[in-house]
């Protein structure tokens, strides 16, 4: 019988790509969403209401694995105090709800894999390389990721293998960060941001989803793994390569940091800061990145 993977937030950017890859590999896929959606021939949809701690329990009870992607998008709105609380609650309370169903029913899984972010290492600029052993930072993103990962611990205490995927900037076709940048870059109006020296650890969506699948299939995987290509790309390098792939040279001066602060508020740290992040831990397990070259990754994402 096919193994079932339940993806929370499976209708988002990463979830859609992951669903297609899992189906291709012969898994059955269910998706937990806040909205009722029609089942398709290949995917079953279930609903939950995290705020009111309600869920269609069948989604969890039939799962062999859960991949937890759900959470308010961190870059969609300015970080007011209310928005910050919503970002955190959507991640922690959703895991708590899954935990309560697992515990109440004595349900075992072959694995629980949760998204996390390299934001755990903090919104700073620096030369040090962050490994999975690097201490979590005390700023908003650091604490958010720390609490997100801590919410997984009770599931591990049920005897379920848990993995956390600390994700860098995900590159995909007309999705995520590229979707936001392309309208400007396409017209030759792109520019590096701030000093441009901040590191931008990235990963192609294909490799990220392959990592999620490795996390469910490889029983040796446990704990946190950085999901980035560790090639020391800076914002200037990224902007130049994106412009080059689109067929022009970067000519505009960098967008000053104060303008980004005015436009984005505190959230500007997402684009103005960045650390070097190691991927040795996952590579030492034999994981192979298909896209290690930024230009090739961008060409793939921009191809029709
Ligand atoms: N994309 C990146 O570059 C990146 C980088 C680092 C980490 N991550 C993390 O990876 C995960 C998936 O990322 P993504 O890019 O696929 O995000 P996304 O496109 O924003 O999808 C996230 C999904 O979560 C669900 N969701 C949103 N708010 C929710 C709430 N309040 N309660 C319950 N579910 C909610 C939504 O599904 P429904 O509308 O169907 O409920 C949404 O489609 C996220 O946790 C994200 O923080 C992403």
mmCIF file of C-alpha atoms and ligand atoms in Angstrom:
data_model
loop_
_atom_site.group_PDB
_atom_site.id
_atom_site.type_symbol
_atom_site.label_atom_id
_atom_site.label_comp_id
_atom_site.label_asym_id
_atom_site.label_seq_id
_atom_site.Cartn_x
_atom_site.Cartn_y
_atom_site.Cartn_z
ATOM 1 C CA UNK A 1 0.000 0.000 0.000
ATOM 2 C CA UNK A 2 1.145 3.551 -0.785
ATOM 3 C CA UNK A 3 2.546 5.504 2.161
ATOM 4 C CA UNK A 4 0.522 8.628 2.931
ATOM 5 C CA UNK A 5 2.158 12.006 3.467
ATOM 6 C CA UNK A 6 0.066 14.737 5.080
ATOM 7 C CA UNK A 7 1.331 18.226 4.171
ATOM 8 C CA UNK A 8 0.113 21.143 6.257
ATOM 9 C CA UNK A 9 0.048 24.364 4.249
ATOM 10 C CA UNK A 10 0.442 22.120 1.201
ATOM 11 C CA UNK A 11 -1.289 24.562 -1.105
ATOM 12 C CA UNK A 12 1.512 27.135 -0.760
ATOM 13 C CA UNK A 13 4.669 27.649 -2.841
ATOM 14 C CA UNK A 14 6.737 24.795 -1.402
ATOM 15 C CA UNK A 15 3.752 22.516 -0.780
ATOM 16 C CA UNK A 16 2.617 22.541 -4.421
ATOM 17 C CA UNK A 17 6.035 21.522 -5.723
ATOM 18 C CA UNK A 18 6.486 18.951 -2.964
ATOM 19 C CA UNK A 19 3.072 17.429 -3.666
ATOM 20 C CA UNK A 20 3.977 16.921 -7.328
ATOM 21 C CA UNK A 21 7.319 15.306 -6.410
ATOM 22 C CA UNK A 22 5.746 13.006 -3.818
ATOM 23 C CA UNK A 23 3.040 11.880 -6.250
ATOM 24 C CA UNK A 24 5.676 11.188 -8.873
ATOM 25 C CA UNK A 25 7.513 9.022 -6.330
ATOM 26 C CA UNK A 26 4.378 6.978 -5.674
ATOM 27 C CA UNK A 27 3.243 8.420 -2.318
ATOM 28 C CA UNK A 28 -0.357 9.283 -1.579
ATOM 29 C CA UNK A 29 -0.736 12.921 -0.500
ATOM 30 C CA UNK A 30 -3.197 14.698 1.781
ATOM 31 C CA UNK A 31 -3.224 18.419 2.431
ATOM 32 C CA UNK A 32 -4.402 20.296 5.515
ATOM 33 C CA UNK A 33 -5.723 23.733 4.627
ATOM 34 C CA UNK A 34 -7.806 26.460 6.249
ATOM 35 C CA UNK A 35 -10.177 26.297 3.282
ATOM 36 C CA UNK A 36 -12.272 23.385 2.105
ATOM 37 C CA UNK A 37 -11.016 22.272 -1.286
ATOM 38 C CA UNK A 38 -12.359 19.601 -3.652
ATOM 39 C CA UNK A 39 -10.413 16.338 -3.592
ATOM 40 C CA UNK A 40 -8.694 15.573 -6.868
ATOM 41 C CA UNK A 41 -7.949 12.129 -8.271
ATOM 42 C CA UNK A 42 -4.568 12.263 -6.549
ATOM 43 C CA UNK A 43 -4.854 14.562 -3.504
ATOM 44 C CA UNK A 44 -7.240 14.499 -0.527
ATOM 45 C CA UNK A 45 -7.927 17.798 1.224
ATOM 46 C CA UNK A 46 -8.763 18.260 4.907
ATOM 47 C CA UNK A 47 -9.470 21.400 6.876
ATOM 48 C CA UNK A 48 -8.317 22.838 10.172
ATOM 49 C CA UNK A 49 -8.830 26.008 12.140
ATOM 50 C CA UNK A 50 -5.691 26.572 14.135
ATOM 51 C CA UNK A 51 -6.973 29.579 16.088
ATOM 52 C CA UNK A 52 -9.926 27.590 17.415
ATOM 53 C CA UNK A 53 -7.880 24.354 17.624
ATOM 54 C CA UNK A 54 -10.244 22.429 15.321
ATOM 55 C CA UNK A 55 -9.136 19.836 12.823
ATOM 56 C CA UNK A 56 -10.424 16.960 10.694
ATOM 57 C CA UNK A 57 -8.576 14.288 12.654
ATOM 58 C CA UNK A 58 -8.802 11.713 9.857
ATOM 59 C CA UNK A 59 -6.066 13.649 8.057
ATOM 60 C CA UNK A 60 -3.619 12.867 10.862
ATOM 61 C CA UNK A 61 -4.891 9.381 11.652
ATOM 62 C CA UNK A 62 -4.301 8.073 8.136
ATOM 63 C CA UNK A 63 -0.876 9.670 7.729
ATOM 64 C CA UNK A 64 2.410 7.781 7.740
ATOM 65 C CA UNK A 65 4.369 11.028 7.658
ATOM 66 C CA UNK A 66 3.528 14.658 8.336
ATOM 67 C CA UNK A 67 5.360 17.514 6.645
ATOM 68 C CA UNK A 68 4.538 20.751 8.413
ATOM 69 C CA UNK A 69 4.822 23.815 6.172
ATOM 70 C CA UNK A 70 1.859 25.873 7.415
ATOM 71 C CA UNK A 71 2.446 29.341 8.759
ATOM 72 C CA UNK A 72 1.607 32.954 7.997
ATOM 73 C CA UNK A 73 3.963 34.271 5.323
ATOM 74 C CA UNK A 74 6.699 36.255 7.086
ATOM 75 C CA UNK A 75 7.162 38.727 4.214
ATOM 76 C CA UNK A 76 3.533 39.517 3.356
ATOM 77 C CA UNK A 77 2.854 42.385 5.763
ATOM 78 C CA UNK A 78 4.785 44.823 7.942
ATOM 79 C CA UNK A 79 5.855 43.408 11.295
ATOM 80 C CA UNK A 80 3.529 45.138 13.727
ATOM 81 C CA UNK A 81 3.350 43.591 17.193
ATOM 82 C CA UNK A 82 0.075 41.960 16.176
ATOM 83 C CA UNK A 83 1.530 40.569 12.943
ATOM 84 C CA UNK A 84 4.546 39.158 14.788
ATOM 85 C CA UNK A 85 2.256 37.369 17.237
ATOM 86 C CA UNK A 86 0.227 35.941 14.318
ATOM 87 C CA UNK A 87 3.370 34.730 12.542
ATOM 88 C CA UNK A 88 4.491 32.872 15.661
ATOM 89 C CA UNK A 89 1.087 31.540 16.686
ATOM 90 C CA UNK A 90 0.336 30.153 13.211
ATOM 91 C CA UNK A 91 3.442 27.965 13.494
ATOM 92 C CA UNK A 92 3.424 26.948 17.149
ATOM 93 C CA UNK A 93 -0.326 26.486 17.667
ATOM 94 C CA UNK A 94 -0.629 24.437 14.486
ATOM 95 C CA UNK A 95 2.056 22.039 15.729
ATOM 96 C CA UNK A 96 0.333 21.905 19.136
ATOM 97 C CA UNK A 97 -2.920 20.944 17.415
ATOM 98 C CA UNK A 98 -1.227 18.132 15.472
ATOM 99 C CA UNK A 99 0.440 16.981 18.694
ATOM 100 C CA UNK A 100 -2.872 16.847 20.555
ATOM 101 C CA UNK A 101 -4.394 14.589 17.872
ATOM 102 C CA UNK A 102 -1.352 12.307 17.839
ATOM 103 C CA UNK A 103 -1.307 12.041 21.649
ATOM 104 C CA UNK A 104 -5.039 11.574 22.141
ATOM 105 C CA UNK A 105 -5.142 8.737 19.623
ATOM 106 C CA UNK A 106 -1.795 7.136 20.463
ATOM 107 C CA UNK A 107 -1.021 7.611 16.769
ATOM 108 C CA UNK A 108 2.498 6.770 15.597
ATOM 109 C CA UNK A 109 4.138 8.247 12.517
ATOM 110 C CA UNK A 110 7.210 7.155 10.577
ATOM 111 C CA UNK A 111 8.384 10.747 10.698
ATOM 112 C CA UNK A 112 7.383 14.371 11.369
ATOM 113 C CA UNK A 113 9.261 16.969 9.350
ATOM 114 C CA UNK A 114 8.822 20.663 10.039
ATOM 115 C CA UNK A 115 9.901 23.708 8.099
ATOM 116 C CA UNK A 116 12.122 26.159 9.913
ATOM 117 C CA UNK A 117 14.301 29.003 8.687
ATOM 118 C CA UNK A 118 17.942 30.062 8.661
ATOM 119 C CA UNK A 119 16.539 33.165 10.326
ATOM 120 C CA UNK A 120 17.213 31.170 13.505
ATOM 121 C CA UNK A 121 20.822 32.410 13.247
ATOM 122 C CA UNK A 122 19.635 35.994 13.452
ATOM 123 C CA UNK A 123 19.291 39.074 11.304
ATOM 124 C CA UNK A 124 22.946 40.128 11.357
ATOM 125 C CA UNK A 125 25.706 40.580 8.849
ATOM 126 C CA UNK A 126 28.943 38.788 9.473
ATOM 127 C CA UNK A 127 31.559 36.455 8.113
ATOM 128 C CA UNK A 128 31.174 33.526 10.525
ATOM 129 C CA UNK A 129 29.650 30.353 9.073
ATOM 130 C CA UNK A 130 26.500 29.143 10.834
ATOM 131 C CA UNK A 131 26.161 25.399 11.333
ATOM 132 C CA UNK A 132 23.258 23.565 12.947
ATOM 133 C CA UNK A 133 25.223 23.894 16.220
ATOM 134 C CA UNK A 134 25.268 27.712 16.095
ATOM 135 C CA UNK A 135 23.210 29.237 18.900
ATOM 136 C CA UNK A 136 19.814 30.709 18.007
ATOM 137 C CA UNK A 137 19.641 34.510 17.935
ATOM 138 C CA UNK A 138 17.518 36.626 20.242
ATOM 139 C CA UNK A 139 15.929 38.870 17.589
ATOM 140 C CA UNK A 140 12.433 38.373 16.136
ATOM 141 C CA UNK A 141 13.350 35.800 13.486
ATOM 142 C CA UNK A 142 15.757 33.982 15.806
ATOM 143 C CA UNK A 143 13.191 33.608 18.576
ATOM 144 C CA UNK A 144 10.394 32.765 16.126
ATOM 145 C CA UNK A 145 12.381 29.920 14.572
ATOM 146 C CA UNK A 146 13.543 28.738 17.985
ATOM 147 C CA UNK A 147 9.965 28.567 19.300
ATOM 148 C CA UNK A 148 8.775 26.960 16.049
ATOM 149 C CA UNK A 149 11.374 24.207 16.454
ATOM 150 C CA UNK A 150 10.717 23.890 20.195
ATOM 151 C CA UNK A 151 7.038 23.246 19.428
ATOM 152 C CA UNK A 152 8.155 20.056 17.639
ATOM 153 C CA UNK A 153 9.819 18.636 20.789
ATOM 154 C CA UNK A 154 6.602 17.214 22.346
ATOM 155 C CA UNK A 155 6.085 15.219 19.128
ATOM 156 C CA UNK A 156 9.599 13.780 19.470
ATOM 157 C CA UNK A 157 8.678 12.893 23.062
ATOM 158 C CA UNK A 158 5.892 10.663 21.668
ATOM 159 C CA UNK A 159 8.662 8.532 20.160
ATOM 160 C CA UNK A 160 8.256 9.992 16.669
ATOM 161 C CA UNK A 161 11.357 10.813 14.617
ATOM 162 C CA UNK A 162 11.404 14.564 13.974
ATOM 163 C CA UNK A 163 13.388 16.633 11.486
ATOM 164 C CA UNK A 164 13.582 20.402 11.081
ATOM 165 C CA UNK A 165 14.517 21.921 7.734
ATOM 166 C CA UNK A 166 16.170 25.323 8.269
ATOM 167 C CA UNK A 167 15.422 26.827 4.895
ATOM 168 C CA UNK A 168 17.230 29.632 3.090
ATOM 169 C CA UNK A 169 15.778 31.739 0.301
ATOM 170 C CA UNK A 170 13.832 29.393 -1.974
ATOM 171 C CA UNK A 171 14.098 29.954 -5.734
ATOM 172 C CA UNK A 172 11.188 28.709 -7.836
ATOM 173 C CA UNK A 173 9.321 29.548 -11.031
ATOM 174 C CA UNK A 174 7.259 32.697 -10.565
ATOM 175 C CA UNK A 175 6.969 32.114 -6.813
ATOM 176 C CA UNK A 176 8.384 33.443 -3.552
ATOM 177 C CA UNK A 177 11.228 35.980 -3.627
ATOM 178 C CA UNK A 178 11.731 35.810 -7.413
ATOM 179 C CA UNK A 179 8.068 36.613 -8.006
ATOM 180 C CA UNK A 180 8.544 39.792 -5.936
ATOM 181 C CA UNK A 181 11.812 40.797 -7.643
ATOM 182 C CA UNK A 182 11.033 39.992 -11.262
ATOM 183 C CA UNK A 183 8.636 42.842 -12.088
ATOM 184 C CA UNK A 184 11.432 45.320 -11.308
ATOM 185 C CA UNK A 185 14.361 43.345 -12.765
ATOM 186 C CA UNK A 186 12.512 42.471 -15.985
ATOM 187 C CA UNK A 187 12.483 46.143 -16.962
ATOM 188 C CA UNK A 188 16.177 46.590 -16.248
ATOM 189 C CA UNK A 189 15.416 48.462 -13.026
ATOM 190 C CA UNK A 190 16.870 45.965 -10.569
ATOM 191 C CA UNK A 191 19.529 46.948 -8.070
ATOM 192 C CA UNK A 192 21.420 45.482 -5.148
ATOM 193 C CA UNK A 193 19.933 46.247 -1.749
ATOM 194 C CA UNK A 194 21.677 48.166 1.029
ATOM 195 C CA UNK A 195 25.420 47.497 1.062
ATOM 196 C CA UNK A 196 24.869 44.485 -1.195
ATOM 197 C CA UNK A 197 27.478 42.650 0.876
ATOM 198 C CA UNK A 198 24.914 40.720 2.933
ATOM 199 C CA UNK A 199 24.967 36.971 2.264
ATOM 200 C CA UNK A 200 21.909 35.377 0.641
ATOM 201 C CA UNK A 201 21.951 31.626 1.254
ATOM 202 C CA UNK A 202 19.567 30.178 -1.351
ATOM 203 C CA UNK A 203 18.214 26.821 -2.480
ATOM 204 C CA UNK A 204 16.348 25.756 -5.611
ATOM 205 C CA UNK A 205 12.820 24.517 -4.903
ATOM 206 C CA UNK A 206 13.659 21.152 -6.499
ATOM 207 C CA UNK A 207 16.528 20.531 -4.074
ATOM 208 C CA UNK A 208 14.510 21.728 -1.098
ATOM 209 C CA UNK A 209 11.684 19.305 -1.884
ATOM 210 C CA UNK A 210 14.212 16.512 -2.497
ATOM 211 C CA UNK A 211 15.520 17.288 1.001
ATOM 212 C CA UNK A 212 12.023 16.990 2.492
ATOM 213 C CA UNK A 213 11.638 13.614 0.777
ATOM 214 C CA UNK A 214 15.081 12.532 2.048
ATOM 215 C CA UNK A 215 13.922 13.544 5.530
ATOM 216 C CA UNK A 216 10.955 11.192 5.391
ATOM 217 C CA UNK A 217 12.789 8.344 3.669
ATOM 218 C CA UNK A 218 16.080 8.338 5.569
ATOM 219 C CA UNK A 219 15.577 7.118 9.142
ATOM 220 C CA UNK A 220 19.055 8.415 9.979
ATOM 221 C CA UNK A 221 17.825 11.981 9.605
ATOM 222 C CA UNK A 222 16.868 13.500 12.935
ATOM 223 C CA UNK A 223 17.068 17.060 14.288
ATOM 224 C CA UNK A 224 17.906 20.230 12.361
ATOM 225 C CA UNK A 225 19.381 20.502 8.857
ATOM 226 C CA UNK A 226 20.302 23.640 6.956
ATOM 227 C CA UNK A 227 18.721 23.737 3.496
ATOM 228 C CA UNK A 228 20.969 26.077 1.505
ATOM 229 C CA UNK A 229 23.603 25.992 -1.211
ATOM 230 C CA UNK A 230 26.642 27.165 0.723
ATOM 231 C CA UNK A 231 28.213 29.205 -2.087
ATOM 232 C CA UNK A 232 28.600 32.548 -0.284
ATOM 233 C CA UNK A 233 26.280 34.430 -2.656
ATOM 234 C CA UNK A 234 25.883 38.032 -1.580
ATOM 235 C CA UNK A 235 22.992 40.304 -2.510
ATOM 236 C CA UNK A 236 25.191 42.062 -5.107
ATOM 237 C CA UNK A 237 26.205 38.739 -6.688
ATOM 238 C CA UNK A 238 22.573 37.607 -6.706
ATOM 239 C CA UNK A 239 21.340 40.872 -8.260
ATOM 240 C CA UNK A 240 24.089 40.841 -10.932
ATOM 241 C CA UNK A 241 23.366 37.225 -11.876
ATOM 242 C CA UNK A 242 19.618 37.791 -11.994
ATOM 243 C CA UNK A 243 20.118 40.807 -14.267
ATOM 244 C CA UNK A 244 22.561 38.830 -16.431
ATOM 245 C CA UNK A 245 20.137 35.906 -16.849
ATOM 246 C CA UNK A 246 17.485 38.428 -17.868
ATOM 247 C CA UNK A 247 19.878 39.817 -20.483
ATOM 248 C CA UNK A 248 21.202 43.099 -19.117
ATOM 249 C CA UNK A 249 23.858 44.467 -16.793
ATOM 250 C CA UNK A 250 23.063 45.928 -13.407
ATOM 251 C CA UNK A 251 23.455 49.691 -13.761
ATOM 252 C CA UNK A 252 21.436 51.350 -11.030
ATOM 253 C CA UNK A 253 23.061 52.240 -7.687
ATOM 254 C CA UNK A 254 22.186 50.096 -4.678
ATOM 255 C CA UNK A 255 18.848 50.857 -3.038
ATOM 256 C CA UNK A 256 19.842 52.645 0.199
ATOM 257 C CA UNK A 257 19.061 50.781 3.410
ATOM 258 C CA UNK A 258 17.051 53.723 4.817
ATOM 259 C CA UNK A 259 14.612 53.549 1.884
ATOM 260 C CA UNK A 260 14.061 49.854 2.512
ATOM 261 C CA UNK A 261 13.523 50.616 6.203
ATOM 262 C CA UNK A 262 10.934 53.244 5.229
ATOM 263 C CA UNK A 263 9.203 50.863 2.835
ATOM 264 C CA UNK A 264 9.314 47.689 4.899
ATOM 265 C CA UNK A 265 9.842 48.792 8.477
ATOM 266 C CA UNK A 266 11.590 46.232 10.695
ATOM 267 C CA UNK A 267 10.923 43.577 8.035
ATOM 268 C CA UNK A 268 13.724 45.177 5.977
ATOM 269 C CA UNK A 269 16.134 42.916 7.905
ATOM 270 C CA UNK A 270 15.022 40.074 5.630
ATOM 271 C CA UNK A 271 16.720 41.721 2.654
ATOM 272 C CA UNK A 272 19.385 43.780 4.414
ATOM 273 C CA UNK A 273 20.998 41.094 6.546
ATOM 274 C CA UNK A 274 22.338 37.637 5.929
ATOM 275 C CA UNK A 275 24.821 35.104 7.264
ATOM 276 C CA UNK A 276 26.940 32.428 5.671
ATOM 277 C CA UNK A 277 25.295 29.080 6.365
ATOM 278 C CA UNK A 278 26.837 25.616 6.069
ATOM 279 C CA UNK A 279 25.196 22.679 4.314
ATOM 280 C CA UNK A 280 27.867 20.156 5.393
ATOM 281 C CA UNK A 281 25.471 18.227 7.638
ATOM 282 C CA UNK A 282 23.062 17.252 4.861
ATOM 283 C CA UNK A 283 25.844 16.771 2.285
ATOM 284 C CA UNK A 284 27.674 14.434 4.676
ATOM 285 C CA UNK A 285 24.587 12.202 4.568
ATOM 286 C CA UNK A 286 25.144 11.834 0.813
ATOM 287 C CA UNK A 287 22.526 14.387 -0.247
ATOM 288 C CA UNK A 288 23.238 15.707 -3.727
ATOM 289 C CA UNK A 289 22.186 19.213 -4.773
ATOM 290 C CA UNK A 290 21.031 19.276 -8.388
ATOM 291 C CA UNK A 291 21.332 23.074 -8.521
ATOM 292 C CA UNK A 292 24.648 24.228 -7.035
ATOM 293 C CA UNK A 293 25.261 27.028 -9.506
ATOM 294 C CA UNK A 294 23.183 30.183 -8.973
ATOM 295 C CA UNK A 295 23.080 31.119 -12.648
ATOM 296 C CA UNK A 296 21.812 27.648 -13.628
ATOM 297 C CA UNK A 297 19.216 27.772 -10.862
ATOM 298 C CA UNK A 298 18.003 31.192 -12.017
ATOM 299 C CA UNK A 299 17.926 30.098 -15.664
ATOM 300 C CA UNK A 300 15.815 27.111 -14.680
ATOM 301 C CA UNK A 301 13.429 29.275 -12.657
ATOM 302 C CA UNK A 302 13.067 31.801 -15.466
ATOM 303 C CA UNK A 303 12.634 29.248 -18.257
ATOM 304 C CA UNK A 304 9.113 28.759 -19.633
HETATM 305 N N1 LIG B 1 9.662 30.250 0.643
HETATM 306 C C1 LIG B 1 10.786 30.512 1.315
HETATM 307 O O1 LIG B 1 11.740 31.155 0.765
HETATM 308 C C2 LIG B 1 10.940 30.011 2.741
HETATM 309 C C3 LIG B 1 12.170 30.247 3.391
HETATM 310 C C4 LIG B 1 12.314 29.811 4.704
HETATM 311 C C5 LIG B 1 11.271 29.142 5.354
HETATM 312 N N2 LIG B 1 10.103 28.925 4.685
HETATM 313 C C6 LIG B 1 8.995 28.281 5.423
HETATM 314 O O2 LIG B 1 8.488 27.150 4.728
HETATM 315 C C7 LIG B 1 7.071 27.072 4.938
HETATM 316 C C8 LIG B 1 6.361 27.012 3.591
HETATM 317 O O3 LIG B 1 6.759 28.157 2.843
HETATM 318 P P1 LIG B 1 5.993 28.633 1.516
HETATM 319 O O4 LIG B 1 6.931 29.534 0.809
HETATM 320 O O5 LIG B 1 5.388 27.479 0.832
HETATM 321 O O6 LIG B 1 4.855 29.532 2.194
HETATM 322 P P2 LIG B 1 3.411 29.958 1.599
HETATM 323 O O7 LIG B 1 3.409 29.897 0.115
HETATM 324 O O8 LIG B 1 3.080 31.239 2.261
HETATM 325 O O9 LIG B 1 2.465 28.776 2.125
HETATM 326 C C9 LIG B 1 2.217 28.566 3.490
HETATM 327 C C10 LIG B 1 0.862 27.939 3.650
HETATM 328 O O10 LIG B 1 0.549 27.936 5.051
HETATM 329 C C11 LIG B 1 -0.838 28.048 5.216
HETATM 330 N N3 LIG B 1 -1.114 29.091 6.231
HETATM 331 C C12 LIG B 1 -0.883 30.428 6.132
HETATM 332 N N4 LIG B 1 -1.290 31.053 7.249
HETATM 333 C C13 LIG B 1 -1.797 30.090 8.069
HETATM 334 C C14 LIG B 1 -2.395 30.099 9.359
HETATM 335 N N5 LIG B 1 -2.588 31.241 10.028
HETATM 336 N N6 LIG B 1 -2.801 28.914 9.894
HETATM 337 C C15 LIG B 1 -2.653 27.753 9.213
HETATM 338 N N7 LIG B 1 -2.114 27.677 7.977
HETATM 339 C C16 LIG B 1 -1.689 28.833 7.423
HETATM 340 C C17 LIG B 1 -1.479 28.450 3.875
HETATM 341 O O11 LIG B 1 -2.219 27.329 3.381
HETATM 342 P P3 LIG B 1 -3.836 27.365 3.335
HETATM 343 O O12 LIG B 1 -4.214 28.711 2.787
HETATM 344 O O13 LIG B 1 -4.175 26.249 2.397
HETATM 345 O O14 LIG B 1 -4.320 27.151 4.729
HETATM 346 C C18 LIG B 1 -0.267 28.721 2.987
HETATM 347 O O15 LIG B 1 -0.475 28.293 1.671
HETATM 348 C C19 LIG B 1 6.654 28.300 5.736
HETATM 349 O O16 LIG B 1 6.489 27.944 7.085
HETATM 350 C C20 LIG B 1 7.830 29.245 5.549
HETATM 351 O O17 LIG B 1 8.013 30.136 6.635
HETATM 352 C C21 LIG B 1 9.904 29.351 3.397
#
